[in-house]
Amino acid sequence: MRVIAIAGASLAGLSTARALREAGFDGRVVVVGDEPHRPYDRPPLSKEFLAGTMSAAELALESDDEALDVDWRLGARAVALDPALRTIVLDSGERIVCDGVVLATGARARRLPGSPLAGVHTLRTLDDAIALRAELVAGARLVVIGAGFIGAEVASTARGLGLAVTVVEQQAVPLAGPLGAELGGVCAALHGEHGVELITGVGVAGLTGADRVRSVHLTDGRELAADVVVVGVGAVPNTEWLAGSGLDAERGVRTDARCATGIPSVVAVGDCAVSHNPFAGAEIRLEHWTNALEQPATAAATLLGQEQLPSPRAPYFWSDQYGARLQFAGHRRDGDRMEVVDGDPAARRFSAVFRRGDRPVAVFAMNQPKVFGRWRRELRAAAPEPV
Amino acid sequence: MIPVCALQDLPVGEAVRIEAEVPIAVFNVDGTLYAIDDTCTHQDASLADGWLDGCAVECPLHAACFDLRTGMPSGPPAKKPVRTHEVVVVDGQIYVNVNAPQRMGV
């Protein structure tokens, strides 16, 4: 290995570059990123940065004294991978010939069908956040489509900025997928408690407006006046560019637990990877910050042919909404038994453990980081890793 | 000198957070006391709620690790160290000297 190319310059791409250097790789590392920015942290985009309490400079993921010796190709998009020639083709026409490839192209926000209207936003990138922040003025009416984590965080931040906020969620209970209906209900209650209207079990029929959005039409016939709309309905992995590469990449790049794809010396990490996860006992695509931070150590070891892999930790994510800190670790399935092990959901300070049989498989906490941390370490992988 | 608590109220493996001008966390690592700034330098979280592993504390939010002796982060996501503070025990009471230069535990 003399040259390793990393497609994707966000947390997973940067973390892989760091992991390669950490593991002693001293060859050339080329990092391709379609955004013009050096790697930055995305979680604050819906919280501190959107609220105006954090600057773009503070989002930088690299430290000032970091000497990664990386050849950055920013503002350039990878458009094709030719594994036979070990070449990544960029939209500029440049071809990067390399010995190893890291796929870290992440995911993009899913959009509503139809032509885009002014005032309608998704939130994924720094530029998205800058554009949205400019429109979140006190007194304006914001409609958030989707009560997932991004939608809930944007609603919370916008409420804090003095907007009138309505959240529309197609499912009967927000966050029921990751958290289960009971905890989803507890989290969803935060909206109403902070003066945000939550409409559940109703879909969006369409948006109205001449050149700028004016209202959101719901499938039950209601019409919500809107000055600003944020669409938070999930993300799509950026893997279309891999069509024809021979990789299994339809719903994300499939990898084993070592981040290895079906092609030697090609690994995938972060939001674009569908990897075997020992805690889930299945191949899953994790869109969590911590996965993008930790998984690259495994990918780097695999790429460099090292036998010793870091032991994986339970999947983890957090969310800050309305002053509440939500934390979740592990992998929950329908049918797992939930038990509140500390505190009281009514007091909005509690921890709950999910068990499968008598084994703790997931833990959730609201405003109880210390209790959460103890339980998080009790979680064990669901099944032995396939060899 | 800021009073923290009685020595017997901070058992081995535990931490206590005190409200000073900047919140301070005091840890008992196998009988040795360490004090650092309580707020993680990465993002807003209390290190007193973190996980103690030897002389390191892991932030409960994003797992940034800080050496309690030096305040130095072991790596990403934290980029900046936390300040360390002198701990003094007088008559069974723990005090923190917030203005002291960095030093090892007592």
Coordinates of C-alpha atoms in Angstrom, one line a residue:
Chain A
M1 CA 0.0 0.0 0.0
R2 CA 1.5 3.3 -1.1
V3 CA -1.6 5.3 -1.9
I4 CA -5.0 5.2 -0.2
A5 CA -7.9 7.2 -1.5
I6 CA -10.7 8.1 0.8
A7 CA -14.0 9.2 -0.9
G8 CA -15.8 11.4 1.7
A9 CA -14.3 14.2 3.8
S10 CA -16.6 14.2 6.8
L11 CA -16.2 12.5 10.1
A12 CA -15.9 9.0 8.8
G13 CA -13.4 10.0 6.1
L14 CA -11.3 12.1 8.4
S15 CA -11.4 9.4 11.1
T16 CA -10.2 6.8 8.6
A17 CA -7.3 9.1 7.6
R18 CA -6.4 9.5 11.3
A19 CA -6.7 5.7 11.9
L20 CA -4.4 4.9 9.0
R21 CA -1.7 7.3 10.3
E22 CA -2.3 5.9 13.8
A23 CA -1.7 2.4 12.5
G24 CA 1.6 3.5 11.0
F25 CA 0.6 4.0 7.3
D26 CA 3.1 6.5 5.9
G27 CA 2.1 6.5 2.3
R28 CA 0.0 9.0 0.5
V29 CA -3.6 9.6 1.7
V30 CA -5.9 11.4 -0.7
V31 CA -9.3 12.6 0.7
V32 CA -12.0 13.6 -1.7
G33 CA -14.9 15.7 -0.5
D34 CA -17.8 17.2 -2.5
E35 CA -18.3 20.1 -0.1
P36 CA -15.8 22.9 -0.2
H37 CA -15.2 22.8 3.6
R38 CA -12.6 21.0 5.6
P39 CA -14.1 18.3 7.8
Y40 CA -16.6 19.8 10.2
D41 CA -18.9 18.4 12.9
R42 CA -22.6 18.0 11.9
P43 CA -24.5 17.4 15.1
P44 CA -24.4 21.0 16.2
L45 CA -25.9 22.1 12.9
S46 CA -29.4 21.4 14.3
K47 CA -28.6 22.7 17.8
E48 CA -25.8 25.1 18.9
F49 CA -24.9 26.3 15.4
L50 CA -28.5 26.8 14.4
A51 CA -29.2 28.6 17.6
G52 CA -26.2 30.9 16.9
T53 CA -24.2 29.9 20.0
M54 CA -21.5 28.2 18.0
S55 CA -19.5 29.5 15.0
A56 CA -18.6 27.7 11.9
A57 CA -14.9 27.8 13.0
E58 CA -15.8 26.0 16.2
L59 CA -17.3 23.1 14.1
A60 CA -13.9 22.2 12.7
L61 CA -13.0 18.6 13.4
E62 CA -9.3 19.0 12.9
S63 CA -7.2 20.5 15.6
D64 CA -4.7 23.2 14.8
D65 CA -1.6 21.1 15.4
E66 CA -2.8 18.0 13.6
A67 CA -0.3 16.8 11.0
L68 CA -2.1 14.2 9.1
D69 CA -0.3 14.9 5.8
V70 CA -3.4 14.5 3.7
D71 CA -3.8 15.4 0.1
W72 CA -7.3 17.1 0.2
R73 CA -9.5 17.2 -2.9
L74 CA -12.3 19.4 -1.7
G75 CA -15.2 20.6 -3.8
A76 CA -14.7 17.5 -5.9
R77 CA -17.2 14.7 -6.3
A78 CA -16.3 11.1 -6.9
V79 CA -18.3 9.9 -9.8
A80 CA -17.0 6.4 -10.5
L81 CA -14.9 3.6 -9.0
D82 CA -13.0 1.3 -11.3
P83 CA -11.8 -1.5 -9.0
A84 CA -9.9 -3.2 -11.8
L85 CA -7.7 -0.2 -12.3
R86 CA -8.0 0.8 -8.7
T87 CA -9.1 4.2 -9.8
I88 CA -11.5 6.8 -8.4
V89 CA -12.8 9.2 -11.1
L90 CA -13.8 12.7 -10.0
D91 CA -16.3 15.0 -11.6
S92 CA -13.4 17.2 -12.7
G93 CA -12.2 14.3 -14.8
E94 CA -9.2 13.7 -12.5
R95 CA -8.4 10.1 -11.9
I96 CA -6.9 9.0 -8.6
V97 CA -5.0 5.8 -8.9
C98 CA -4.5 4.1 -5.6
D99 CA -3.8 0.8 -3.8
G100 CA -6.6 1.0 -1.3
V101 CA -10.0 2.7 -1.3
V102 CA -12.1 3.9 1.6
L103 CA -15.8 4.6 0.8
A104 CA -17.0 7.2 3.2
T105 CA -19.4 9.2 1.1
G106 CA -22.1 9.4 3.8
A107 CA -25.7 10.1 3.2
R108 CA -27.8 13.0 2.0
A109 CA -31.2 14.3 3.3
R110 CA -34.2 12.8 1.6
R111 CA -36.3 15.4 -0.1
L112 CA -40.0 15.8 -0.8
P113 CA -41.0 15.0 -4.4
G114 CA -41.9 18.0 -6.6
S115 CA -40.0 21.1 -7.6
P116 CA -38.2 23.0 -4.8
L117 CA -39.8 26.1 -3.3
A118 CA -38.0 28.9 -1.5
G119 CA -38.4 28.5 2.2
V120 CA -38.2 24.7 2.1
H121 CA -35.1 23.3 3.8
T122 CA -33.4 20.1 4.5
L123 CA -30.6 20.0 7.1
R124 CA -27.5 18.0 6.5
T125 CA -24.6 20.3 5.6
L126 CA -23.1 23.5 6.9
D127 CA -24.5 25.4 3.9
D128 CA -27.9 24.0 4.7
A129 CA -27.6 25.2 8.3
I130 CA -26.5 28.7 7.2
A131 CA -29.4 29.0 4.8
L132 CA -31.9 27.8 7.4
R133 CA -30.5 29.9 10.2
A134 CA -31.1 33.0 8.0
E135 CA -34.8 32.3 7.9
L136 CA -35.4 31.3 11.5
V137 CA -36.6 34.7 12.7
A138 CA -38.7 35.2 15.8
G139 CA -42.4 35.2 15.1
A140 CA -42.1 33.3 11.9
R141 CA -44.2 30.1 11.4
L142 CA -42.2 27.0 11.0
V143 CA -43.6 23.6 9.9
V144 CA -41.2 20.7 10.5
I145 CA -42.1 17.6 8.5
G146 CA -40.9 14.5 10.4
A147 CA -40.5 14.1 14.1
G148 CA -37.3 12.1 14.0
F149 CA -34.2 13.3 15.8
I150 CA -33.3 16.0 13.2
G151 CA -36.9 17.3 13.1
A152 CA -37.2 17.3 16.8
E153 CA -33.9 19.1 17.3
V154 CA -34.8 21.7 14.7
A155 CA -38.2 22.2 16.3
S156 CA -36.6 22.6 19.7
T157 CA -34.0 25.1 18.4
A158 CA -36.5 27.1 16.5
R159 CA -38.8 27.3 19.5
G160 CA -35.9 28.7 21.5
L161 CA -35.5 31.3 18.8
G162 CA -39.1 32.4 19.2
L163 CA -40.8 30.8 16.2
A164 CA -44.2 29.3 16.2
V165 CA -43.5 25.6 15.5
T166 CA -45.7 22.8 14.2
V167 CA -44.3 19.3 13.7
V168 CA -46.0 16.8 11.4
E169 CA -45.3 13.1 11.8
Q170 CA -46.7 10.4 9.6
Q171 CA -46.3 7.6 12.2
A172 CA -48.7 7.4 15.1
V173 CA -45.8 7.6 17.6
P174 CA -42.6 9.5 16.7
L175 CA -39.3 7.7 17.2
A176 CA -41.1 4.4 17.7
G177 CA -38.6 2.7 15.3
P178 CA -35.4 3.3 17.3
L179 CA -36.9 3.7 20.8
G180 CA -40.2 1.7 20.8
A181 CA -43.7 3.2 21.2
E182 CA -43.5 3.8 24.9
L183 CA -40.3 5.8 25.0
G184 CA -41.2 7.4 21.6
G185 CA -44.3 8.7 23.4
V186 CA -42.3 10.1 26.3
C187 CA -39.9 12.0 23.9
A188 CA -42.8 13.2 21.8
A189 CA -44.4 14.7 24.8
L190 CA -41.5 17.2 25.1
H191 CA -42.9 19.1 22.0
G192 CA -46.2 20.0 23.6
E193 CA -44.6 20.8 26.9
H194 CA -42.5 23.4 25.2
G195 CA -45.3 25.0 23.2
V196 CA -44.7 23.1 19.9
E197 CA -47.7 21.6 18.2
L198 CA -47.2 17.9 17.3
I199 CA -49.5 16.4 14.7
T200 CA -49.1 12.6 14.4
G201 CA -50.5 9.9 12.2
V202 CA -51.0 12.3 9.3
G203 CA -49.0 12.6 6.1
V204 CA -48.1 15.6 4.0
A205 CA -50.1 15.9 0.7
G206 CA -48.1 18.8 -0.7
L207 CA -46.8 22.3 -0.3
T208 CA -48.3 25.5 -1.8
G209 CA -46.7 28.6 -2.8
A210 CA -45.9 30.6 -5.9
D211 CA -42.1 30.9 -5.6
R212 CA -42.0 30.7 -1.8
V213 CA -43.7 28.2 0.4
R214 CA -47.0 29.5 1.9
S215 CA -48.5 26.4 3.4
V216 CA -48.3 22.7 4.0
H217 CA -51.3 20.5 3.1
L218 CA -51.9 17.4 5.1
T219 CA -53.5 14.2 4.0
D220 CA -56.5 14.8 6.3
G221 CA -57.4 18.0 4.5
R222 CA -55.8 20.4 7.0
E223 CA -53.7 23.3 5.8
L224 CA -50.8 24.7 7.9
A225 CA -49.6 28.2 7.1
A226 CA -45.9 28.2 6.9
D227 CA -43.2 30.8 6.4
V228 CA -40.4 28.2 6.6
V229 CA -40.6 24.4 6.2
V230 CA -37.9 21.9 7.3
V231 CA -38.1 18.4 5.8
G232 CA -36.6 15.9 8.2
V233 CA -37.6 12.6 6.7
G234 CA -34.4 10.6 6.8
A235 CA -31.3 10.2 4.7
V236 CA -30.3 8.3 1.6
P237 CA -26.8 6.8 1.3
N238 CA -24.5 8.4 -1.3
T239 CA -23.7 5.2 -3.2
E240 CA -25.2 5.7 -6.7
W241 CA -21.8 6.6 -8.0
L242 CA -20.7 3.1 -7.3
A243 CA -23.1 1.6 -9.9
G244 CA -21.1 -0.6 -12.3
S245 CA -18.2 -1.0 -9.8
G246 CA -19.3 -4.5 -9.0
L247 CA -20.0 -3.5 -5.4
D248 CA -23.2 -4.4 -3.7
A249 CA -24.2 -0.9 -2.9
E250 CA -27.9 -0.5 -3.6
R251 CA -29.0 0.5 0.0
G252 CA -25.5 1.4 1.1
V253 CA -22.3 -0.5 0.6
R254 CA -22.4 -3.9 2.1
T255 CA -19.5 -4.9 4.2
D256 CA -18.7 -7.6 6.8
A257 CA -17.9 -6.8 10.4
R258 CA -14.4 -5.9 9.3
C259 CA -15.7 -3.2 6.9
A260 CA -14.5 -5.3 4.0
T261 CA -16.6 -5.1 0.8
G262 CA -16.7 -7.7 -1.9
I263 CA -13.7 -6.2 -3.6
P264 CA -10.2 -6.6 -2.0
S265 CA -8.6 -3.4 -0.7
V266 CA -12.0 -1.6 -0.8
V267 CA -13.5 -0.8 2.6
A268 CA -16.6 1.2 3.6
V269 CA -17.4 3.2 6.7
G270 CA -19.9 5.5 8.2
D271 CA -23.4 6.4 7.0
C272 CA -22.9 4.9 3.5
A273 CA -22.0 1.4 4.8
V274 CA -24.3 -1.4 5.6
S275 CA -22.1 -3.5 7.9
H276 CA -22.5 -6.6 9.9
N277 CA -23.0 -5.4 13.5
P278 CA -22.5 -7.9 16.3
F279 CA -24.9 -6.0 18.6
A280 CA -27.7 -6.1 16.0
G281 CA -26.7 -9.6 14.9
A282 CA -27.4 -8.4 11.4
E283 CA -26.2 -6.1 8.6
I284 CA -27.4 -2.6 9.4
R285 CA -26.6 0.9 8.2
L286 CA -25.9 3.1 11.2
E287 CA -26.3 6.9 10.7
H288 CA -24.8 7.7 14.0
W289 CA -21.9 10.1 14.7
T290 CA -20.2 7.7 17.1
N291 CA -20.2 5.0 14.4
A292 CA -18.5 7.4 12.0
L293 CA -15.9 8.1 14.6
E294 CA -15.2 4.6 15.8
Q295 CA -15.7 2.3 12.8
P296 CA -12.8 3.7 10.8
A297 CA -10.3 2.1 13.2
T298 CA -11.6 -1.3 12.0
A299 CA -11.6 -0.3 8.4
A300 CA -8.0 1.0 8.6
A301 CA -6.8 -2.2 10.2
T302 CA -8.6 -4.3 7.6
L303 CA -7.1 -2.2 4.7
L304 CA -3.6 -2.5 6.2
G305 CA -4.0 -6.3 6.6
Q306 CA -3.7 -6.2 10.4
E307 CA -5.1 -9.2 12.2
Q308 CA -5.9 -7.4 15.5
L309 CA -9.2 -5.5 15.2
P310 CA -10.5 -3.1 17.7
S311 CA -13.4 -4.6 19.7
P312 CA -16.7 -2.9 18.6
R313 CA -18.7 -1.0 21.1
A314 CA -22.5 -1.0 21.3
P315 CA -24.1 1.4 18.8
Y316 CA -24.7 4.8 20.4
F317 CA -26.5 8.0 19.7
W318 CA -27.7 11.0 21.6
S319 CA -30.1 13.9 21.0
D320 CA -30.6 17.2 22.8
Q321 CA -34.1 18.5 22.6
Y322 CA -35.8 21.2 24.7
G323 CA -33.0 21.1 27.3
A324 CA -33.4 17.3 27.7
R325 CA -30.5 15.0 26.9
L326 CA -31.5 11.7 25.3
Q327 CA -29.0 8.9 25.0
F328 CA -29.4 5.4 23.5
A329 CA -27.0 2.5 23.2
G330 CA -27.4 -1.0 21.9
H331 CA -29.9 -2.4 19.4
R332 CA -33.6 -2.7 20.2
R333 CA -36.0 -5.0 18.5
D334 CA -39.8 -5.2 18.7
G335 CA -40.6 -7.7 21.4
D336 CA -37.7 -6.7 23.7
R337 CA -38.9 -6.1 27.3
M338 CA -38.5 -2.5 28.5
E339 CA -38.0 -1.7 32.1
V340 CA -37.4 1.7 33.8
V341 CA -34.4 1.0 36.0
D342 CA -33.9 4.4 37.5
G343 CA -35.8 7.7 37.9
D344 CA -39.2 8.5 36.6
P345 CA -40.4 9.2 33.0
A346 CA -42.9 11.7 34.3
A347 CA -40.1 13.7 35.8
R348 CA -38.3 13.6 32.5
R349 CA -35.2 12.1 34.2
F350 CA -35.0 8.3 34.0
S351 CA -33.2 5.3 32.5
A352 CA -34.8 2.3 30.8
V353 CA -33.2 -1.0 29.8
F354 CA -34.4 -3.3 27.0
R355 CA -34.0 -7.0 27.6
R356 CA -34.2 -10.0 25.3
G357 CA -34.6 -13.0 27.6
D358 CA -32.6 -11.9 30.6
R359 CA -29.9 -10.2 28.6
P360 CA -29.7 -6.3 28.4
V361 CA -29.6 -5.4 24.7
A362 CA -30.2 -1.7 24.8
V363 CA -30.4 1.2 27.2
F364 CA -32.1 4.6 27.0
A365 CA -31.7 7.6 29.3
M366 CA -33.3 11.0 29.6
N367 CA -31.1 13.4 31.6
Q368 CA -29.3 10.6 33.4
P369 CA -25.9 10.4 31.7
K370 CA -24.1 8.7 34.7
V371 CA -26.7 5.9 35.0
F372 CA -26.7 5.5 31.3
G373 CA -22.9 5.1 31.2
R374 CA -23.0 2.2 33.6
W375 CA -25.7 0.3 31.7
R376 CA -24.1 1.0 28.4
R377 CA -21.1 -1.1 29.5
E378 CA -23.4 -3.9 30.5
L379 CA -24.5 -4.4 26.9
R380 CA -23.1 -7.4 25.1
A381 CA -23.0 -8.4 21.5
A382 CA -26.1 -10.3 20.4
A383 CA -24.3 -13.3 18.8
P384 CA -20.8 -14.3 18.0
E385 CA -19.4 -12.6 14.9
P386 CA -19.4 -14.7 11.8
V387 CA -15.9 -15.8 10.8
Chain B
M1 CA -9.9 27.5 48.5
I2 CA -13.3 26.2 47.6
P3 CA -14.8 23.6 50.0
V4 CA -16.0 20.4 48.2
C5 CA -17.3 17.9 50.7
A6 CA -16.2 15.6 53.5
L7 CA -13.6 13.1 52.4
Q8 CA -15.8 10.2 53.6
D9 CA -18.6 11.5 51.2
L10 CA -16.4 10.9 48.1
P11 CA -15.8 7.1 48.0
V12 CA -13.2 5.5 45.7
G13 CA -14.4 5.5 42.1
E14 CA -16.8 8.4 42.6
A15 CA -16.9 12.0 41.5
V16 CA -18.5 15.1 42.8
R17 CA -19.3 18.3 40.8
I18 CA -19.1 21.7 42.5
E19 CA -20.4 25.0 41.2
A20 CA -17.4 27.4 41.2
E21 CA -16.9 30.2 38.8
V22 CA -16.4 27.4 36.3
P23 CA -17.8 24.1 37.5
I24 CA -15.2 21.7 38.9
A25 CA -15.2 17.9 39.1
V26 CA -13.3 16.1 41.9
F27 CA -12.6 12.4 41.5
N28 CA -11.4 9.8 43.9
V29 CA -9.1 7.4 42.1
D30 CA -8.1 4.6 44.5
G31 CA -7.7 7.1 47.3
T32 CA -6.0 9.8 45.3
L33 CA -8.0 12.9 44.6
Y34 CA -8.0 14.8 41.3
A35 CA -9.8 18.0 40.3
I36 CA -10.4 19.2 36.8
D37 CA -12.8 21.6 35.0
D38 CA -16.1 19.7 34.9
T39 CA -17.2 20.7 31.4
C40 CA -15.9 18.7 28.5
T41 CA -14.0 20.9 26.1
H42 CA -15.6 19.1 23.2
Q43 CA -19.3 19.7 23.8
D44 CA -21.5 20.6 26.7
A45 CA -21.4 17.6 29.1
S46 CA -20.4 17.1 32.8
L47 CA -17.2 15.0 33.2
A48 CA -18.3 14.2 36.8
D49 CA -21.0 12.0 35.1
G50 CA -18.3 10.3 33.1
W51 CA -16.7 6.9 33.3
L52 CA -13.6 6.5 35.4
D53 CA -10.9 4.2 34.1
G54 CA -7.7 4.4 36.1
C55 CA -6.5 8.0 35.9
A56 CA -8.7 8.8 32.9
V57 CA -12.3 10.0 32.7
E58 CA -14.4 9.3 29.7
C59 CA -17.0 12.0 28.8
P60 CA -20.5 10.5 29.1
L61 CA -21.7 12.2 25.8
H62 CA -19.1 11.5 23.2
A63 CA -16.5 9.4 25.0
A64 CA -13.7 12.0 24.9
C65 CA -11.1 10.9 27.4
F66 CA -9.1 13.2 29.7
D67 CA -6.1 12.3 31.9
L68 CA -7.0 13.5 35.4
R69 CA -3.4 14.2 36.2
T70 CA -2.7 16.5 33.3
G71 CA -6.1 17.4 31.8
M72 CA -4.9 16.3 28.4
P73 CA -7.3 14.6 26.0
S74 CA -6.2 11.2 24.7
G75 CA -7.5 12.1 21.2
P76 CA -10.6 13.0 19.2
P77 CA -13.2 14.2 19.6
A78 CA -11.7 16.5 22.2
K79 CA -9.1 18.9 20.9
K80 CA -8.4 21.0 24.0
P81 CA -7.3 20.0 27.5
V82 CA -9.3 20.7 30.6
R83 CA -7.6 22.6 33.4
T84 CA -6.4 20.7 36.4
H85 CA -6.7 22.0 40.0
E86 CA -4.9 21.4 43.3
V87 CA -6.8 19.3 45.8
V88 CA -6.2 19.7 49.6
V89 CA -7.6 17.7 52.5
V90 CA -7.8 19.5 55.8
D91 CA -9.4 17.8 58.9
G92 CA -11.3 15.4 56.7
Q93 CA -12.6 18.1 54.4
I94 CA -11.8 18.3 50.7
Y95 CA -10.9 21.7 49.2
V96 CA -10.0 22.7 45.7
N97 CA -7.5 25.5 45.0
V98 CA -8.8 26.7 41.6
N99 CA -6.0 29.1 40.9
A100 CA -3.1 26.7 41.5
P101 CA -0.9 25.7 38.6
Q102 CA -1.2 22.2 37.3
R103 CA 0.1 19.5 39.5
M104 CA -0.4 15.8 40.2
G105 CA -3.0 14.4 42.6
V106 CA -2.5 14.4 46.3

